[in-house]
mmCIF file of C-alpha atoms in Angstrom:
data_model
loop_
_atom_site.group_PDB
_atom_site.id
_atom_site.type_symbol
_atom_site.label_atom_id
_atom_site.label_comp_id
_atom_site.label_asym_id
_atom_site.label_seq_id
_atom_site.Cartn_x
_atom_site.Cartn_y
_atom_site.Cartn_z
ATOM 1 C CA MET F 926 4.405 -7.511 -3.422
ATOM 2 C CA THR F 927 4.763 -4.880 -0.692
ATOM 3 C CA ARG F 928 7.158 -2.057 -1.570
ATOM 4 C CA SER F 929 9.074 -0.070 1.020
ATOM 5 C CA VAL F 930 10.650 3.361 1.404
ATOM 6 C CA TRP F 931 13.904 3.636 3.351
ATOM 7 C CA LEU F 932 15.267 7.056 4.327
ATOM 8 C CA LYS F 933 19.019 7.651 4.489
ATOM 9 C CA ALA F 934 19.854 9.521 7.690
ATOM 10 C CA ASP F 935 23.430 8.622 8.682
ATOM 11 C CA ASP F 936 26.277 11.064 9.372
ATOM 12 C CA GLU F 937 26.837 11.638 5.629
ATOM 13 C CA VAL F 938 23.567 13.603 5.678
ATOM 14 C CA GLY F 939 24.872 16.202 8.158
ATOM 15 C CA ASP F 940 24.856 16.910 11.876
ATOM 16 C CA TRP F 941 22.253 15.448 14.225
ATOM 17 C CA GLU F 942 19.849 18.385 13.886
ATOM 18 C CA THR F 943 19.896 17.973 10.095
ATOM 19 C CA ARG F 944 19.401 14.236 10.406
ATOM 20 C CA LYS F 945 16.646 14.748 12.968
ATOM 21 C CA ARG F 946 14.702 17.066 10.639
ATOM 22 C CA ARG F 947 14.962 14.516 7.843
ATOM 23 C CA ILE F 948 13.862 11.626 10.071
ATOM 24 C CA THR F 949 10.930 13.635 11.463
ATOM 25 C CA ALA F 950 9.794 14.463 7.933
ATOM 26 C CA GLY F 951 10.059 10.774 7.071
ATOM 27 C CA LEU F 952 7.975 9.745 10.065
ATOM 28 C CA GLU F 953 5.262 12.231 9.107
ATOM 29 C CA ALA F 954 5.281 11.040 5.493
ATOM 30 C CA GLY F 955 5.110 7.355 6.432
ATOM 31 C CA VAL F 956 8.508 5.904 5.479
ATOM 32 C CA ASP F 957 8.997 2.261 6.397
ATOM 33 C CA TRP F 958 12.641 2.345 7.471
ATOM 34 C CA VAL F 959 15.314 4.871 8.422
ATOM 35 C CA LEU F 960 18.968 4.025 7.867
ATOM 36 C CA VAL F 961 21.252 5.541 10.505
ATOM 37 C CA ASP F 962 24.536 4.982 12.284
ATOM 38 C CA GLU F 963 24.535 2.710 15.340
ATOM 39 C CA SER F 964 25.133 5.676 17.646
ATOM 40 C CA ASP F 965 21.806 7.238 16.615
ATOM 41 C CA VAL F 966 19.516 4.268 17.196
ATOM 42 C CA ASP F 967 18.350 5.321 20.662
ATOM 43 C CA ARG F 968 17.705 8.900 19.497
ATOM 44 C CA VAL F 969 15.603 7.695 16.566
ATOM 45 C CA GLU F 970 13.571 5.499 18.933
ATOM 46 C CA GLU F 971 12.637 8.632 20.847
ATOM 47 C CA LEU F 972 11.322 10.385 17.711
ATOM 48 C CA GLY F 973 8.612 7.848 16.872
ATOM 49 C CA ALA F 974 7.710 4.371 15.733
ATOM 50 C CA VAL F 975 9.573 3.259 12.605
ATOM 51 C CA ASN F 976 11.793 0.356 11.553
ATOM 52 C CA ILE F 977 15.428 1.273 12.192
ATOM 53 C CA ALA F 978 18.349 -0.084 10.187
ATOM 54 C CA ALA F 979 21.786 0.776 11.530
ATOM 55 C CA PHE F 980 25.147 0.749 9.823
ATOM 56 C CA SER F 981 27.432 -1.601 11.713
ATOM 57 C CA ASN F 982 31.161 -1.290 12.200
ATOM 58 C CA GLY F 983 31.407 -5.026 11.641
ATOM 59 C CA ASP F 984 30.774 -6.040 15.242
ATOM 60 C CA VAL F 985 27.153 -7.093 14.752
ATOM 61 C CA HIS F 986 25.486 -8.378 17.875
ATOM 62 C CA VAL F 987 22.105 -8.801 19.501
ATOM 63 C CA MET F 988 21.628 -7.130 22.886
ATOM 64 C CA GLU F 989 20.150 -9.073 25.768
ATOM 65 C CA ALA F 990 16.658 -7.974 26.768
ATOM 66 C CA GLU F 991 17.798 -6.731 30.139
ATOM 67 C CA GLU F 992 20.488 -4.465 28.717
ATOM 68 C CA GLU F 993 19.698 -0.753 28.619
ATOM 69 C CA ALA F 994 21.040 -0.262 25.098
ATOM 70 C CA ILE F 995 18.446 -0.090 22.334
ATOM 71 C CA THR F 996 19.064 -2.262 19.283
ATOM 72 C CA SER F 997 18.090 -1.640 15.699
ATOM 73 C CA ASP F 998 15.618 -3.738 13.716
ATOM 74 C CA ALA F 999 18.313 -4.531 11.152
ATOM 75 C CA THR F 1000 22.073 -4.180 10.984
ATOM 76 C CA ILE F 1001 23.717 -3.156 7.718
ATOM 77 C CA VAL F 1002 27.346 -3.858 6.828
ATOM 78 C CA GLY F 1003 29.315 -2.186 4.063
ATOM 79 C CA LYS F 1004 29.773 1.409 5.165
ATOM 80 C CA ASP F 1005 33.458 2.229 5.718
ATOM 81 C CA GLY F 1006 34.170 -1.221 4.352
ATOM 82 C CA GLU F 1007 34.267 -3.048 1.055
ATOM 83 C CA GLY F 1008 30.695 -2.183 0.181
ATOM 84 C CA ASP F 1009 31.286 1.556 -0.219
ATOM 85 C CA GLY F 1010 34.828 1.254 -1.596
ATOM 86 C CA THR F 1011 36.622 2.365 1.590
ATOM 87 C CA VAL F 1012 38.328 -1.039 1.641
ATOM 88 C CA ASP F 1013 39.396 -2.620 -1.647
ATOM 89 C CA LEU F 1014 37.437 -5.605 -2.846
ATOM 90 C CA PRO F 1015 39.393 -8.848 -2.516
ATOM 91 C CA SER F 1016 40.057 -10.690 -5.759
ATOM 92 C CA ASP F 1017 38.360 -13.693 -4.179
ATOM 93 C CA PHE F 1018 35.095 -12.846 -2.442
ATOM 94 C CA SER F 1019 35.618 -15.721 -0.041
ATOM 95 C CA GLY F 1020 38.081 -13.427 1.713
ATOM 96 C CA SER F 1021 35.592 -10.571 2.056
ATOM 97 C CA ALA F 1022 35.269 -9.108 5.542
ATOM 98 C CA ASP F 1023 31.741 -7.826 4.794
ATOM 99 C CA LEU F 1024 30.570 -11.251 3.638
ATOM 100 C CA SER F 1025 32.215 -12.901 6.641
ATOM 101 C CA THR F 1026 30.292 -10.585 8.960
ATOM 102 C CA LEU F 1027 27.023 -11.394 7.206
ATOM 103 C CA ARG F 1028 27.682 -15.132 7.443
ATOM 104 C CA ARG F 1029 28.761 -14.916 11.074
ATOM 105 C CA ASN F 1030 25.593 -13.113 12.043
ATOM 106 C CA GLY F 1031 23.183 -15.092 9.901
ATOM 107 C CA THR F 1032 20.730 -15.464 12.784
ATOM 108 C CA THR F 1033 20.097 -11.709 12.954
ATOM 109 C CA THR F 1034 18.084 -9.554 10.583
ATOM 110 C CA ASP F 1035 20.847 -8.047 8.519
ATOM 111 C CA GLY F 1036 21.771 -6.491 5.226
ATOM 112 C CA GLY F 1037 24.588 -5.317 3.037
ATOM 113 C CA TYR F 1038 25.323 -1.910 1.520
ATOM 114 C CA VAL F 1039 27.105 -1.763 -1.843
ATOM 115 C CA ARG F 1040 27.959 1.164 -4.092
ATOM 116 C CA ILE F 1041 28.027 0.000 -7.710
ATOM 117 C CA PHE F 1042 31.203 1.522 -9.174
ATOM 118 C CA ASP F 1043 31.712 -1.114 -11.853
ATOM 119 C CA GLU F 1044 31.009 -4.737 -12.790
ATOM 120 C CA ASP F 1045 33.102 -6.055 -9.891
ATOM 121 C CA TYR F 1046 30.901 -4.256 -7.376
ATOM 122 C CA GLU F 1047 27.823 -5.490 -9.188
ATOM 123 C CA ALA F 1048 29.120 -9.043 -8.750
ATOM 124 C CA PHE F 1049 29.888 -8.261 -5.099
ATOM 125 C CA ALA F 1050 26.300 -7.065 -4.592
ATOM 126 C CA GLU F 1051 25.108 -10.363 -6.008
ATOM 127 C CA ALA F 1052 27.296 -12.218 -3.488
ATOM 128 C CA VAL F 1053 25.946 -10.027 -0.657
ATOM 129 C CA ALA F 1054 22.381 -10.795 -1.771
ATOM 130 C CA ALA F 1055 23.021 -14.506 -1.253
ATOM 131 C CA GLU F 1056 23.782 -13.861 2.428
ATOM 132 C CA ALA F 1057 21.626 -10.874 3.408
ATOM 133 C CA ASP F 1058 17.979 -10.236 4.198
ATOM 134 C CA PHE F 1059 18.353 -6.778 2.640
ATOM 135 C CA THR F 1060 20.715 -5.718 -0.139
ATOM 136 C CA ILE F 1061 21.063 -1.956 -0.549
ATOM 137 C CA VAL F 1062 22.666 -0.901 -3.833
ATOM 138 C CA ILE F 1063 23.658 2.644 -4.772
ATOM 139 C CA GLY F 1064 24.289 3.330 -8.461
ATOM 140 C CA GLU F 1065 27.103 5.676 -9.402
ATOM 141 C CA ASP F 1066 27.535 6.467 -13.127
ATOM 142 C CA TRP F 1067 24.891 3.874 -14.056
ATOM 143 C CA GLN F 1068 21.689 3.100 -12.199
ATOM 144 C CA ILE F 1069 19.155 1.278 -14.371
ATOM 145 C CA ILE F 1070 21.399 -1.348 -15.999
ATOM 146 C CA PRO F 1071 22.950 -2.659 -12.740
ATOM 147 C CA LEU F 1072 19.498 -2.677 -11.150
ATOM 148 C CA GLU F 1073 18.052 -4.638 -14.064
ATOM 149 C CA ASN F 1074 20.907 -7.137 -13.825
ATOM 150 C CA LEU F 1075 20.463 -7.610 -10.085
ATOM 151 C CA ILE F 1076 16.683 -7.959 -10.322
ATOM 152 C CA ALA F 1077 17.152 -10.654 -12.952
ATOM 153 C CA ARG F 1078 19.896 -12.515 -11.062
ATOM 154 C CA VAL F 1079 18.978 -12.139 -7.419
ATOM 155 C CA GLY F 1080 15.334 -13.139 -7.589
ATOM 156 C CA GLU F 1081 13.726 -13.593 -4.182
ATOM 157 C CA GLU F 1082 16.924 -14.370 -2.263
ATOM 158 C CA THR F 1083 16.885 -10.927 -0.650
ATOM 159 C CA GLN F 1084 14.942 -7.692 -0.498
ATOM 160 C CA LEU F 1085 16.628 -5.471 -3.056
ATOM 161 C CA ILE F 1086 16.746 -1.796 -2.037
ATOM 162 C CA THR F 1087 18.097 0.770 -4.518
ATOM 163 C CA GLY F 1088 19.251 4.318 -3.870
ATOM 164 C CA VAL F 1089 17.150 7.203 -5.250
ATOM 165 C CA GLN F 1090 16.928 10.965 -4.781
ATOM 166 C CA THR F 1091 13.461 11.741 -6.147
ATOM 167 C CA ALA F 1092 9.972 10.271 -6.265
ATOM 168 C CA GLU F 1093 10.276 9.804 -10.031
ATOM 169 C CA ASP F 1094 13.497 7.825 -9.512
ATOM 170 C CA ALA F 1095 11.552 5.690 -7.047
ATOM 171 C CA ARG F 1096 8.764 5.070 -9.559
ATOM 172 C CA THR F 1097 11.341 3.929 -12.115
ATOM 173 C CA ALA F 1098 12.986 1.625 -9.573
ATOM 174 C CA TYR F 1099 9.656 0.043 -8.596
ATOM 175 C CA GLU F 1100 8.772 -0.580 -12.259
ATOM 176 C CA THR F 1101 12.141 -1.736 -13.636
ATOM 177 C CA LEU F 1102 11.789 -5.055 -15.508
ATOM 178 C CA GLU F 1103 8.109 -5.065 -14.430
ATOM 179 C CA HIS F 1104 9.099 -6.800 -11.176
ATOM 180 C CA GLY F 1105 11.005 -3.803 -9.827
ATOM 181 C CA ALA F 1106 13.033 -3.222 -6.685
ATOM 182 C CA ASP F 1107 11.534 -4.250 -3.355
ATOM 183 C CA GLY F 1108 12.312 -0.853 -1.897
ATOM 184 C CA VAL F 1109 14.154 2.421 -2.343
ATOM 185 C CA LEU F 1110 16.679 4.222 -0.144
ATOM 186 C CA LEU F 1111 15.747 7.898 -0.470
ATOM 187 C CA ASP F 1112 18.467 10.491 0.027
ATOM 188 C CA THR F 1113 16.873 13.953 0.225
ATOM 189 C CA ASP F 1114 15.966 16.683 2.701
ATOM 190 C CA ASP F 1115 13.039 17.829 0.557
ATOM 191 C CA ILE F 1116 9.906 17.198 2.633
ATOM 192 C CA ASP F 1117 7.657 17.203 -0.458
ATOM 193 C CA GLU F 1118 9.902 14.686 -2.198
ATOM 194 C CA ILE F 1119 9.784 12.375 0.824
ATOM 195 C CA ARG F 1120 5.984 12.582 0.876
ATOM 196 C CA LYS F 1121 5.706 12.048 -2.895
ATOM 197 C CA THR F 1122 7.966 8.999 -2.715
ATOM 198 C CA CYS F 1123 5.688 7.420 -0.112
ATOM 199 C CA GLU F 1124 2.712 8.197 -2.356
ATOM 200 C CA VAL F 1125 4.476 6.498 -5.286
ATOM 201 C CA ARG F 1126 5.117 3.438 -3.086
ATOM 202 C CA ASP F 1127 1.443 3.242 -2.197
ATOM 203 C CA ALA F 1128 0.239 3.748 -5.769
ATOM 204 C CA VAL F 1129 2.533 1.123 -7.303
ATOM 205 C CA GLY F 1130 1.163 -1.651 -5.106
ATOM 206 C CA ARG F 1131 -2.492 -0.835 -5.615
ATOM 207 C CA GLU F 1132 -4.974 -2.894 -7.545
ATOM 208 C CA GLN F 1133 -6.532 -1.645 -10.793
ATOM 209 C CA LEU F 1134 -10.073 -2.972 -11.202
ATOM 210 C CA ASP F 1135 -11.935 -3.604 -14.436
ATOM 211 C CA LEU F 1136 -15.348 -2.090 -13.777
ATOM 212 C CA GLN F 1137 -18.296 -2.602 -16.130
ATOM 213 C CA TYR F 1138 -21.830 -1.354 -16.590
ATOM 214 C CA ALA F 1139 -24.841 -3.485 -15.716
ATOM 215 C CA GLU F 1140 -28.418 -2.730 -16.753
ATOM 216 C CA VAL F 1141 -30.916 -2.010 -13.988
ATOM 217 C CA THR F 1142 -33.769 -4.522 -14.190
ATOM 218 C CA ALA F 1143 -35.675 -3.635 -11.004
ATOM 219 C CA VAL F 1144 -35.840 -0.903 -8.387
ATOM 220 C CA GLU F 1145 -38.392 -1.475 -5.662
ATOM 221 C CA GLN F 1146 -39.085 -0.186 -2.193
ATOM 222 C CA THR F 1147 -38.770 -2.662 0.639
ATOM 223 C CA GLY F 1148 -39.320 -2.368 4.358
ATOM 224 C CA SER F 1149 -36.777 -0.993 6.800
ATOM 225 C CA ALA F 1150 -33.474 -2.727 7.428
ATOM 226 C CA ASP F 1151 -30.350 -2.164 9.524
ATOM 227 C CA ARG F 1152 -28.316 0.141 7.297
ATOM 228 C CA VAL F 1153 -24.536 0.673 7.657
ATOM 229 C CA CYS F 1154 -22.709 3.942 7.031
ATOM 230 C CA ILE F 1155 -18.962 3.404 6.702
ATOM 231 C CA ASP F 1156 -17.267 6.457 8.178
ATOM 232 C CA THR F 1157 -13.564 6.409 7.347
ATOM 233 C CA GLY F 1158 -10.584 8.278 8.691
ATOM 234 C CA ASN F 1159 -9.846 9.425 5.141
ATOM 235 C CA LEU F 1160 -11.415 12.062 2.902
ATOM 236 C CA MET F 1161 -12.669 10.776 -0.445
ATOM 237 C CA GLU F 1162 -12.702 12.565 -3.786
ATOM 238 C CA HIS F 1163 -15.837 13.355 -5.783
ATOM 239 C CA ASP F 1164 -15.428 10.344 -8.097
ATOM 240 C CA GLU F 1165 -14.596 7.849 -5.331
ATOM 241 C CA GLY F 1166 -16.706 5.389 -3.398
ATOM 242 C CA MET F 1167 -16.796 1.716 -2.407
ATOM 243 C CA LEU F 1168 -17.939 -1.574 -3.897
ATOM 244 C CA VAL F 1169 -20.849 -3.127 -2.010
ATOM 245 C CA GLY F 1170 -23.515 -5.699 -2.759
ATOM 246 C CA SER F 1171 -25.654 -8.578 -1.604
ATOM 247 C CA MET F 1172 -23.656 -11.014 -3.749
ATOM 248 C CA ALA F 1173 -19.876 -11.196 -3.580
ATOM 249 C CA ARG F 1174 -19.604 -11.880 -7.314
ATOM 250 C CA GLY F 1175 -21.308 -8.607 -8.225
ATOM 251 C CA LEU F 1176 -20.607 -5.439 -6.252
ATOM 252 C CA PHE F 1177 -22.180 -2.047 -6.924
ATOM 253 C CA PHE F 1178 -20.174 1.190 -7.047
ATOM 254 C CA VAL F 1179 -21.663 3.491 -4.379
ATOM 255 C CA HIS F 1180 -20.354 7.050 -4.235
ATOM 256 C CA ALA F 1181 -19.021 8.701 -1.108
ATOM 257 C CA GLU F 1182 -21.202 11.496 0.259
ATOM 258 C CA THR F 1183 -19.027 14.263 -1.210
ATOM 259 C CA ALA F 1184 -21.868 16.218 -2.841
ATOM 260 C CA GLU F 1185 -23.495 19.208 -1.188
ATOM 261 C CA SER F 1186 -27.287 19.378 -1.003
ATOM 262 C CA PRO F 1187 -29.782 22.009 0.191
ATOM 263 C CA TYR F 1188 -30.705 19.799 3.150
ATOM 264 C CA VAL F 1189 -27.606 17.847 4.193
ATOM 265 C CA ALA F 1190 -23.954 18.851 4.438
ATOM 266 C CA SER F 1191 -21.451 16.751 2.524
ATOM 267 C CA ARG F 1192 -19.650 14.041 4.435
ATOM 268 C CA PRO F 1193 -16.680 13.134 2.210
ATOM 269 C CA PHE F 1194 -15.468 10.561 4.738
ATOM 270 C CA ARG F 1195 -18.670 8.495 4.428
ATOM 271 C CA VAL F 1196 -20.159 5.835 2.190
ATOM 272 C CA ASN F 1197 -23.771 4.922 2.939
ATOM 273 C CA ALA F 1198 -23.152 1.328 2.010
ATOM 274 C CA GLY F 1199 -26.337 -0.685 2.479
ATOM 275 C CA ALA F 1200 -27.799 -3.294 4.790
ATOM 276 C CA VAL F 1201 -25.816 -5.256 7.390
ATOM 277 C CA HIS F 1202 -25.792 -8.482 5.339
ATOM 278 C CA ALA F 1203 -24.050 -6.902 2.336
ATOM 279 C CA TYR F 1204 -20.425 -7.281 1.361
ATOM 280 C CA VAL F 1205 -17.825 -4.524 0.989
ATOM 281 C CA ARG F 1206 -14.583 -5.084 -0.894
ATOM 282 C CA THR F 1207 -11.305 -4.958 1.061
ATOM 283 C CA PRO F 1208 -7.763 -4.025 -0.111
ATOM 284 C CA ASP F 1209 -6.629 -7.665 -0.191
ATOM 285 C CA GLY F 1210 -9.242 -8.487 -2.844
ATOM 286 C CA GLY F 1211 -11.562 -10.158 -0.370
ATOM 287 C CA THR F 1212 -14.809 -9.007 1.191
ATOM 288 C CA LYS F 1213 -16.269 -8.353 4.621
ATOM 289 C CA TYR F 1214 -19.856 -8.217 5.789
ATOM 290 C CA LEU F 1215 -20.875 -4.659 6.595
ATOM 291 C CA SER F 1216 -22.023 -5.913 10.010
ATOM 292 C CA GLU F 1217 -18.440 -7.018 10.798
ATOM 293 C CA LEU F 1218 -16.774 -3.661 10.187
ATOM 294 C CA GLN F 1219 -15.312 -1.855 13.168
ATOM 295 C CA SER F 1220 -12.886 0.942 13.897
ATOM 296 C CA GLY F 1221 -9.382 0.183 12.595
ATOM 297 C CA ASP F 1222 -10.435 -2.147 9.776
ATOM 298 C CA GLU F 1223 -9.299 -1.417 6.223
ATOM 299 C CA VAL F 1224 -11.708 -1.064 3.303
ATOM 300 C CA GLN F 1225 -11.003 -0.472 -0.360
ATOM 301 C CA VAL F 1226 -11.822 2.900 -1.902
ATOM 302 C CA VAL F 1227 -12.283 2.872 -5.683
ATOM 303 C CA ASP F 1228 -12.899 5.604 -8.239
ATOM 304 C CA SER F 1229 -15.021 5.433 -11.373
ATOM 305 C CA GLU F 1230 -11.959 4.456 -13.450
ATOM 306 C CA GLY F 1231 -11.141 1.475 -11.229
ATOM 307 C CA HIS F 1232 -8.162 2.998 -9.390
ATOM 308 C CA THR F 1233 -8.044 1.798 -5.801
ATOM 309 C CA ARG F 1234 -6.589 2.813 -2.457
ATOM 310 C CA GLU F 1235 -7.052 1.904 1.193
ATOM 311 C CA ALA F 1236 -9.055 3.668 3.870
ATOM 312 C CA ILE F 1237 -9.269 3.077 7.620
ATOM 313 C CA VAL F 1238 -12.698 2.625 9.164
ATOM 314 C CA GLY F 1239 -13.321 5.174 11.903
ATOM 315 C CA ARG F 1240 -16.717 3.779 12.787
ATOM 316 C CA ALA F 1241 -19.554 1.741 11.321
ATOM 317 C CA LYS F 1242 -22.844 3.487 11.979
ATOM 318 C CA ILE F 1243 -25.897 1.192 11.989
ATOM 319 C CA GLU F 1244 -29.468 2.540 11.984
ATOM 320 C CA LYS F 1245 -32.881 1.344 10.777
ATOM 321 C CA ARG F 1246 -33.797 2.987 7.489
ATOM 322 C CA PRO F 1247 -36.259 2.349 4.603
ATOM 323 C CA MET F 1248 -34.519 0.581 1.720
ATOM 324 C CA PHE F 1249 -34.589 0.014 -2.019
ATOM 325 C CA ARG F 1250 -33.818 -3.326 -3.626
ATOM 326 C CA VAL F 1251 -31.737 -2.657 -6.735
ATOM 327 C CA GLN F 1252 -31.321 -5.472 -9.264
ATOM 328 C CA ALA F 1253 -29.119 -5.353 -12.358
ATOM 329 C CA GLU F 1254 -28.046 -7.659 -15.172
ATOM 330 C CA THR F 1255 -24.366 -7.900 -16.125
ATOM 331 C CA GLU F 1256 -22.904 -8.166 -19.618
ATOM 332 C CA ASP F 1257 -22.817 -11.952 -19.130
ATOM 333 C CA GLY F 1258 -26.515 -12.072 -18.290
ATOM 334 C CA ASP F 1259 -26.083 -12.661 -14.551
ATOM 335 C CA ARG F 1260 -28.537 -11.030 -12.140
ATOM 336 C CA ILE F 1261 -26.994 -9.264 -9.152
ATOM 337 C CA GLU F 1262 -28.593 -7.074 -6.507
ATOM 338 C CA THR F 1263 -28.199 -5.128 -3.322
ATOM 339 C CA LEU F 1264 -30.170 -3.129 -0.761
ATOM 340 C CA LEU F 1265 -29.537 0.618 -0.554
ATOM 341 C CA GLN F 1266 -31.162 3.230 1.638
ATOM 342 C CA ASN F 1267 -34.133 5.069 0.154
ATOM 343 C CA ALA F 1268 -32.613 8.566 0.245
ATOM 344 C CA GLU F 1269 -31.537 11.199 -2.286
ATOM 345 C CA THR F 1270 -28.047 11.449 -0.775
ATOM 346 C CA ILE F 1271 -27.136 7.869 -1.768
ATOM 347 C CA LYS F 1272 -25.568 8.029 -5.220
ATOM 348 C CA VAL F 1273 -24.543 5.289 -7.636
ATOM 349 C CA HIS F 1274 -22.582 5.801 -10.863
ATOM 350 C CA THR F 1275 -24.522 5.517 -14.133
ATOM 351 C CA ARG F 1276 -23.456 6.377 -17.670
ATOM 352 C CA GLU F 1277 -24.810 9.865 -16.942
ATOM 353 C CA GLY F 1278 -22.570 10.170 -13.873
ATOM 354 C CA ARG F 1279 -23.601 10.422 -10.205
ATOM 355 C CA THR F 1280 -27.241 9.401 -9.888
ATOM 356 C CA ALA F 1281 -29.379 9.316 -6.749
ATOM 357 C CA VAL F 1282 -30.737 5.870 -6.000
ATOM 358 C CA THR F 1283 -34.171 7.500 -5.781
ATOM 359 C CA ASP F 1284 -33.861 8.467 -9.478
ATOM 360 C CA LEU F 1285 -32.840 5.005 -10.720
ATOM 361 C CA GLU F 1286 -35.140 3.331 -13.242
ATOM 362 C CA PRO F 1287 -35.115 0.012 -15.097
ATOM 363 C CA GLY F 1288 -33.010 0.377 -18.209
ATOM 364 C CA ASP F 1289 -30.410 2.629 -16.565
ATOM 365 C CA GLU F 1290 -26.852 1.332 -16.655
ATOM 366 C CA LEU F 1291 -24.817 1.542 -13.474
ATOM 367 C CA LEU F 1292 -21.213 0.773 -12.637
ATOM 368 C CA VAL F 1293 -20.397 -2.570 -10.994
ATOM 369 C CA TYR F 1294 -17.470 -4.869 -10.316
ATOM 370 C CA TYR F 1295 -18.278 -8.377 -11.493
ATOM 371 C CA GLU F 1296 -16.192 -11.447 -10.735
ATOM 372 C CA ASP F 1297 -17.744 -14.855 -11.337
ATOM 373 C CA THR F 1298 -16.387 -16.515 -8.210
ATOM 374 C CA ALA F 1299 -17.655 -17.697 -4.851
ATOM 375 C CA THR F 1300 -16.353 -16.587 -1.474
ATOM 376 C CA HIS F 1301 -16.058 -18.262 1.930
ATOM 377 C CA PHE F 1302 -15.395 -16.009 4.910
ATOM 378 C CA GLY F 1303 -14.419 -13.305 2.426
ATOM 379 C CA GLU F 1304 -11.902 -15.484 0.548
ATOM 380 C CA LYS F 1305 -12.346 -16.544 -3.084
ATOM 381 C CA ILE F 1306 -12.979 -20.257 -3.552
ATOM 382 C CA GLU F 1307 -13.731 -22.613 -6.433
ATOM 383 C CA GLU F 1308 -17.158 -23.801 -5.364
ATOM 384 C CA SER F 1309 -20.689 -23.817 -6.699
ATOM 385 C CA ILE F 1310 -22.776 -21.438 -4.598
ATOM 386 C CA ILE F 1311 -26.249 -20.156 -5.429
ATOM 387 C CA GLU F 1312 -27.155 -16.659 -4.227
ATOM 388 C CA LYS F 1313 -30.582 -15.209 -4.930
#
C-alpha cells in the first residue's frame, strides 16, 4: 500500500506569500499533493511538479485542452459547504449539495472534505466515501476513534486522508488499526515537520527483511570477469549495503564503500556488487541482473538489521576485475554462491562485523537473505529451477 502526504495550503493558511513558502517547503520535502483554492492552481503549477487538489465552490468542471486555464489534478468539495459545517447537514443525506456535486461529477477525479464534529459528520464522511476518490477527514475533539471507525467501514471504496499537524500524528494515522489511513493532510508551516512527515511516509511503507547467517564453505580465486559497481544518487550509512548473488534464492549482504582506507577514499554512494550475471534485489521484492541496471533505476538498500529503503542508480560502472567465488551454506543446508571482486575494499557482513572479502575463510558466517523461491524475469514464481 502506497501512503501519501498532502499539504494544506488554502487561504486558511494565510496570504499568498505564506502559502507559497509552505508549498515550496513541501515541494523540497517531497509531498505528494498540495491542497489549495481553485484560484491558486496556476500559481502552484509555476512553483514545481506536484499533484494539485483544489477546493471547489461546487461548480466542478473539466477544462478543454485548448483553454488557457490550468486545471487541478483533483477537485475537492466540502469547504464553505456541508463538509466543514458552513452549511447545516440535511437530515436526509440524499438532499446533500456536496454529495450531489460528487455524483454529478463522477467522471472527474474528485474528493470530499469533512470535519468530524460529531457522529452525524462521521456518518456523512462515510456517505462521501461512497462517492469520492478521496475522502479527507479532519478530527475535532476526537481523532483516533472516528478514524478507526472510518477505516473499518469504508474499506477500499476511497482513499482515506486524515488531517494531522505533526509527523508523529502522521505515524499514528498510518498505523491505526494496522491498515491505517491512505494518506495524511498536513497543516503546518514547520519545514522540519514537513520533511519528517515525508520520512515517516517512506518508512511506513518499507519492507523489513529477515536476514540470516550462512556458513562460508568455499572461497576461491577465479579469473577476471565483468564486475559492476552500483553508484547511486544516495549516500549510504556505515551499516548499509545491498543484497546480491548468483542465485535469486540466496543473496549476500555486501556493504557500501563507506569505510576509509589508507589507499582509497570512501565512496558512500557505491556498492561493488559483483559480476554482470548476478542479481540485485529491488524495492518491489524482485530482482534485476546487474548487467541490466542503468541510470534512473531503483535498487533496494538494506542495513544489517534488515531495514530497507530505496536508492536511485546514478550509473552502473562495468570493468574487468579479478574475482573470488564465495560459497555458503544456509541454515536449511542449501548451497548458495556469488562472485565478488578480489579487493580489500569489498566488505561483507560476518558475525564479527564488516569483513573484507579477501579475509573470508571457510567456517566464517556471513549475512544473507534466503528465500526458497524461483524467479522469472525478476518475478517470484512457483517452479522447480536448478541453479548451480
